[in-house]
Coordinates of C-alpha atoms in Angstrom, one line a residue:
X1 CA 25.3 -83.8 -64.9
X2 CA 28.8 -83.4 -66.4
X3 CA 31.6 -81.6 -64.6
X4 CA 35.2 -80.9 -65.8
X5 CA 37.6 -80.1 -63.0
X6 CA 41.0 -78.5 -63.6
X7 CA 42.0 -80.5 -66.7
X8 CA 45.6 -80.4 -67.8
X9 CA 47.1 -82.2 -70.8
X10 CA 50.4 -81.8 -72.6
X11 CA 52.1 -83.6 -75.6
X12 CA 55.8 -83.8 -75.4
X13 CA 55.9 -81.0 -72.9
X14 CA 53.7 -78.7 -75.0
X15 CA 50.4 -77.8 -73.1
X16 CA 47.2 -78.7 -74.9
X17 CA 44.9 -78.0 -71.9
X18 CA 45.6 -75.7 -69.0
X19 CA 43.3 -75.9 -66.0
X20 CA 40.0 -76.2 -68.0
X21 CA 36.9 -76.5 -65.8
X22 CA 33.2 -76.1 -66.4
X23 CA 29.9 -78.0 -65.7
X24 CA 26.8 -78.8 -67.6
X25 CA 23.3 -79.0 -66.3
X26 CA 20.5 -81.4 -67.4
X27 CA 18.7 -80.2 -70.5
X28 CA 21.4 -77.8 -71.4
X29 CA 23.3 -77.4 -74.7
X30 CA 26.9 -76.1 -74.3
X31 CA 29.0 -74.9 -77.2
X32 CA 32.7 -75.2 -77.1
X33 CA 34.3 -72.6 -79.5
X34 CA 37.9 -72.1 -80.4
X35 CA 40.3 -71.9 -83.3
X36 CA 42.2 -74.9 -84.6
X37 CA 44.8 -75.9 -82.0
X38 CA 42.8 -74.5 -79.1
X39 CA 42.5 -77.9 -77.4
X40 CA 38.9 -78.8 -78.4
X41 CA 39.8 -82.2 -79.8
X42 CA 42.0 -83.1 -76.8
X43 CA 39.1 -82.1 -74.5
X44 CA 36.5 -84.1 -76.4
X45 CA 38.8 -87.2 -76.3
X46 CA 39.2 -86.9 -72.6
X47 CA 35.4 -86.4 -72.1
X48 CA 34.9 -89.6 -74.2
X49 CA 37.3 -91.5 -72.0
X50 CA 39.7 -92.0 -75.0
X51 CA 42.5 -90.0 -73.5
X52 CA 43.7 -89.6 -69.9
X53 CA 44.4 -86.1 -68.6
X54 CA 47.7 -85.4 -66.9
X55 CA 45.8 -83.7 -64.1
X56 CA 42.2 -83.1 -63.2
X57 CA 39.0 -85.1 -63.3
X58 CA 35.8 -85.6 -65.3
X59 CA 32.6 -86.3 -63.3
X60 CA 29.5 -87.8 -64.7
X61 CA 26.4 -87.6 -62.4
X62 CA 28.7 -87.1 -59.5
X63 CA 30.9 -90.2 -60.3
X64 CA 34.4 -90.2 -61.9
X65 CA 34.2 -91.0 -65.6
X66 CA 35.2 -94.6 -66.1
X67 CA 34.8 -97.6 -68.4
X68 CA 31.8 -98.5 -66.2
X69 CA 29.8 -95.3 -66.7
X70 CA 31.0 -94.1 -70.1
X71 CA 27.9 -95.8 -71.5
X72 CA 26.0 -92.8 -70.2
X73 CA 27.7 -90.8 -73.0
X74 CA 26.6 -90.7 -76.6
X75 CA 29.2 -89.5 -79.1
X76 CA 28.7 -88.1 -82.6
X77 CA 32.2 -87.7 -84.2
X78 CA 32.9 -85.2 -86.9
X79 CA 33.1 -87.9 -89.5
X80 CA 30.0 -90.2 -90.0
X81 CA 31.4 -93.5 -88.6
X82 CA 28.9 -95.9 -89.9
X83 CA 28.6 -98.8 -92.4
X84 CA 27.4 -97.4 -95.7
X85 CA 26.7 -100.9 -97.1
X86 CA 24.2 -101.6 -94.3
X87 CA 20.7 -100.3 -94.0
X88 CA 19.8 -97.6 -91.4
X89 CA 18.2 -100.2 -89.3
X90 CA 21.1 -102.6 -89.6
X91 CA 23.5 -99.8 -88.6
X92 CA 21.5 -99.1 -85.4
X93 CA 21.2 -102.8 -84.6
X94 CA 25.0 -103.3 -84.9
X95 CA 25.8 -100.4 -82.5
X96 CA 22.9 -101.3 -80.2
X97 CA 24.6 -104.7 -79.8
X98 CA 27.9 -103.0 -79.0
X99 CA 26.3 -100.9 -76.4
X100 CA 24.7 -103.9 -74.8
X101 CA 21.1 -103.0 -75.5
X102 CA 19.1 -106.2 -74.6
X103 CA 17.8 -108.1 -77.7
X104 CA 14.1 -107.9 -76.8
X105 CA 14.4 -104.1 -76.7
X106 CA 16.4 -103.5 -79.9
X107 CA 13.6 -103.6 -82.5
X108 CA 11.5 -101.0 -80.8
X109 CA 14.6 -98.9 -79.8
X110 CA 15.8 -98.8 -83.4
X111 CA 12.4 -97.7 -84.8
X112 CA 12.1 -95.1 -82.0
X113 CA 15.5 -93.6 -82.7
X114 CA 15.0 -93.5 -86.4
X115 CA 11.6 -91.8 -85.9
X116 CA 13.2 -89.3 -83.5
X117 CA 15.7 -88.2 -86.1
X118 CA 13.2 -88.1 -89.0
X119 CA 14.3 -91.3 -90.7
X120 CA 11.5 -93.5 -89.7
X121 CA 10.6 -94.3 -93.3
X122 CA 14.3 -95.0 -94.1
X123 CA 14.9 -98.0 -91.8
X124 CA 15.4 -100.4 -94.8
X125 CA 17.3 -97.9 -96.9
X126 CA 21.0 -98.6 -97.5
X127 CA 23.1 -95.9 -95.9
X128 CA 25.0 -95.0 -99.0
X129 CA 21.8 -93.9 -100.7
X130 CA 21.2 -91.1 -98.1
X131 CA 22.0 -87.4 -98.4
X132 CA 24.7 -85.8 -96.3
X133 CA 22.1 -84.4 -93.9
X134 CA 20.4 -87.8 -93.6
X135 CA 23.7 -89.4 -92.9
X136 CA 24.4 -86.9 -90.1
X137 CA 21.0 -87.6 -88.6
X138 CA 21.7 -91.3 -88.8
X139 CA 24.9 -90.7 -86.9
X140 CA 22.9 -89.0 -84.2
X141 CA 20.5 -91.8 -84.1
X142 CA 23.4 -94.3 -83.5
X143 CA 24.6 -92.1 -80.6
X144 CA 21.1 -92.2 -79.1
X145 CA 20.3 -95.9 -79.5
X146 CA 21.5 -96.8 -75.9
X147 CA 19.7 -93.8 -74.4
X148 CA 22.7 -91.8 -73.1
X149 CA 22.3 -89.0 -70.5
X150 CA 24.9 -86.8 -72.2
X151 CA 25.4 -86.3 -76.0
X152 CA 28.8 -85.1 -77.2
X153 CA 28.9 -83.8 -80.8
X154 CA 32.0 -82.8 -82.7
X155 CA 31.2 -80.2 -85.4
X156 CA 27.6 -81.6 -85.9
X157 CA 26.8 -79.6 -89.1
X158 CA 30.2 -79.4 -90.7
X159 CA 29.9 -79.7 -94.5
X160 CA 26.1 -79.6 -94.5
X161 CA 24.0 -77.3 -96.6
X162 CA 21.7 -74.7 -95.0
X163 CA 18.5 -76.8 -95.1
X164 CA 20.3 -79.9 -93.6
X165 CA 21.9 -77.7 -91.0
X166 CA 18.5 -76.4 -89.8
X167 CA 17.2 -80.0 -89.6
X168 CA 20.1 -81.0 -87.3
X169 CA 19.5 -77.9 -85.2
X170 CA 15.9 -78.7 -84.8
X171 CA 16.8 -82.3 -83.8
X172 CA 19.3 -81.1 -81.2
X173 CA 16.7 -78.8 -79.7
X174 CA 14.3 -81.8 -79.5
X175 CA 17.0 -83.8 -77.6
X176 CA 17.5 -80.9 -75.2
X177 CA 13.7 -80.6 -74.6
X178 CA 13.7 -84.3 -73.6
X179 CA 16.1 -83.4 -70.7
X180 CA 19.3 -84.6 -72.4
X181 CA 22.5 -82.7 -71.8
X182 CA 24.5 -81.8 -75.0
X183 CA 28.0 -80.6 -75.5
X184 CA 29.1 -79.6 -79.0
X185 CA 32.2 -78.2 -80.7
X186 CA 31.6 -75.9 -83.6
X187 CA 33.2 -73.3 -85.8
X188 CA 29.8 -71.8 -86.7
X189 CA 29.1 -68.9 -84.4
X190 CA 25.5 -68.7 -85.7
X191 CA 25.1 -72.3 -84.6
X192 CA 26.3 -71.6 -81.1
X193 CA 23.9 -68.6 -80.9
X194 CA 20.9 -70.4 -82.1
X195 CA 21.2 -73.8 -80.4
X196 CA 23.2 -73.4 -77.2
X197 CA 22.3 -72.0 -73.8
X198 CA 25.9 -71.5 -72.7
X199 CA 29.1 -71.0 -74.6
X200 CA 32.8 -71.6 -73.7
X201 CA 35.6 -70.0 -75.6
X202 CA 38.8 -72.1 -75.6
X203 CA 42.1 -70.6 -76.6
X204 CA 45.6 -72.1 -76.4
X205 CA 44.3 -74.7 -73.9
X206 CA 42.6 -72.2 -71.6
X207 CA 38.9 -71.6 -71.2
X208 CA 39.1 -67.9 -71.5
X209 CA 35.4 -67.1 -71.1
X210 CA 32.1 -69.0 -70.6
X211 CA 28.5 -68.2 -70.0
X212 CA 25.2 -67.4 -71.7
X213 CA 25.3 -64.9 -74.5
X214 CA 23.8 -62.3 -72.1
X215 CA 26.5 -63.1 -69.6
X216 CA 29.3 -62.7 -72.3
X217 CA 28.0 -59.4 -73.8
X218 CA 29.6 -57.3 -71.0
X219 CA 33.0 -58.4 -72.2
X220 CA 32.6 -55.7 -74.8
X221 CA 31.9 -52.3 -73.4
X222 CA 29.4 -51.4 -76.2
X223 CA 25.7 -51.6 -77.0
X224 CA 26.2 -51.7 -80.8
X225 CA 28.8 -52.0 -83.5
X226 CA 28.8 -49.5 -86.4
X227 CA 30.3 -50.4 -89.8
X228 CA 31.5 -47.6 -92.0
X229 CA 32.9 -47.6 -95.6
X230 CA 34.6 -44.5 -96.7
X231 CA 37.4 -43.4 -99.1
X232 CA 38.8 -41.3 -96.3
X233 CA 39.6 -43.9 -93.7
X234 CA 42.2 -41.8 -91.9
X235 CA 39.7 -38.9 -91.6
X236 CA 37.1 -41.2 -90.1
X237 CA 39.6 -42.8 -87.8
X238 CA 40.8 -39.4 -86.5
X239 CA 37.2 -38.3 -85.9
X240 CA 36.5 -41.6 -84.0
X241 CA 39.5 -41.1 -81.8
X242 CA 38.3 -37.6 -81.0
X243 CA 34.9 -39.1 -80.1
X244 CA 36.5 -41.7 -77.9
X245 CA 35.2 -44.6 -80.0
X246 CA 37.1 -48.0 -80.0
X247 CA 37.9 -49.3 -83.4
X248 CA 37.9 -52.9 -84.5
X249 CA 38.2 -54.4 -88.0
X250 CA 35.7 -57.2 -88.6
X251 CA 35.4 -57.1 -92.4
X252 CA 35.8 -54.6 -95.2
X253 CA 35.7 -51.0 -94.0
X254 CA 36.0 -49.7 -90.5
X255 CA 34.0 -50.8 -87.4
X256 CA 33.6 -48.9 -84.1
X257 CA 32.0 -49.8 -80.8
X258 CA 29.1 -47.6 -79.8
X259 CA 28.6 -47.2 -76.0
X260 CA 24.9 -46.5 -76.5
X261 CA 22.2 -47.2 -79.1
X262 CA 22.0 -44.3 -81.7
X263 CA 20.0 -43.8 -84.8
X264 CA 21.9 -43.8 -88.1
X265 CA 21.1 -40.0 -88.4
X266 CA 22.8 -39.5 -85.0
X267 CA 25.8 -41.5 -86.1
X268 CA 26.2 -39.7 -89.4
X269 CA 26.0 -36.4 -87.5
X270 CA 29.1 -37.5 -85.5
X271 CA 31.0 -37.9 -88.8
X272 CA 29.6 -34.8 -90.5
X273 CA 31.8 -33.4 -93.3
X274 CA 33.4 -36.7 -94.0
X275 CA 32.7 -38.8 -97.2
X276 CA 30.7 -41.8 -96.0
X277 CA 30.0 -44.4 -98.7
X278 CA 27.9 -46.7 -96.5
X279 CA 27.0 -47.1 -92.8
X280 CA 25.3 -49.9 -90.9
X281 CA 24.9 -50.8 -87.3
X282 CA 24.1 -54.0 -85.4
X283 CA 23.8 -55.2 -81.8
X284 CA 26.9 -56.8 -80.2
X285 CA 26.9 -60.5 -81.3
X286 CA 28.8 -63.6 -80.5
X287 CA 31.2 -62.9 -83.4
X288 CA 32.3 -59.7 -81.8
X289 CA 32.7 -61.3 -78.4
X290 CA 34.6 -64.3 -79.7
X291 CA 37.1 -62.1 -81.7
X292 CA 37.6 -59.8 -78.7
X293 CA 38.3 -62.7 -76.3
X294 CA 40.8 -64.3 -78.6
X295 CA 42.4 -60.9 -79.4
X296 CA 42.9 -60.2 -75.7
X297 CA 44.2 -63.8 -75.2
X298 CA 46.9 -63.2 -77.9
X299 CA 48.0 -59.9 -76.3

């Protein structure tokens, strides 16, 4: 559906993208992760045909991305770019005209899009009266009004409360189930885990890792991560070295990779004689994978 081939882009000689390539399949949600400055904005601007790469190509349904087929894309920018003095229906009508939706189709298309995002009863509500979550859903409706094949979303739930975030996630899942392809940038690792089928980790312009969560898990040679709080960190660290455990610091206290799943009793037995204040274990998650990929990229 959408393919990125060997993209390079530099600003004043400073590389922003270095050979990025990946592809998206129909009905797939792809998350693009990376710290600030990783190249996500540059990549999104190229995908939206707002910026030309120095090298490489973007293919949309087997055709080079161009002004002619960019209408197959729907874009939801990080900021809600809509007219707050207009009603929801008027906003959609304005953008439907820009996208060239034929006049006879517009009324039904507007009603359908608003219904799809849960704003069917708000067609005549002025945009500035909507909550933050509703405004975000209105932005998504605007991006859907011309029935795109690919939806690109930049930080779709940034600044939303938990309830509004879940509403957007449910909406994106509905779009995916309809066969639409979605690409989203996000800083929320939970969002990527819950919504996306595949994940790409961008760092300093390079796509350092990509795949499903199951495909990314082997990047960490561990089954679980154990978190320990203790007043004797040196003692625990020495014991962990003796046991051959890899240490990482994810939050307060010490964290170690466990090569196999163990009970808490078995873990405590490994540190017998040391003062352990608290101990917890968890499966390897996207957070651990992301931090490890970026750590290795810095090395």
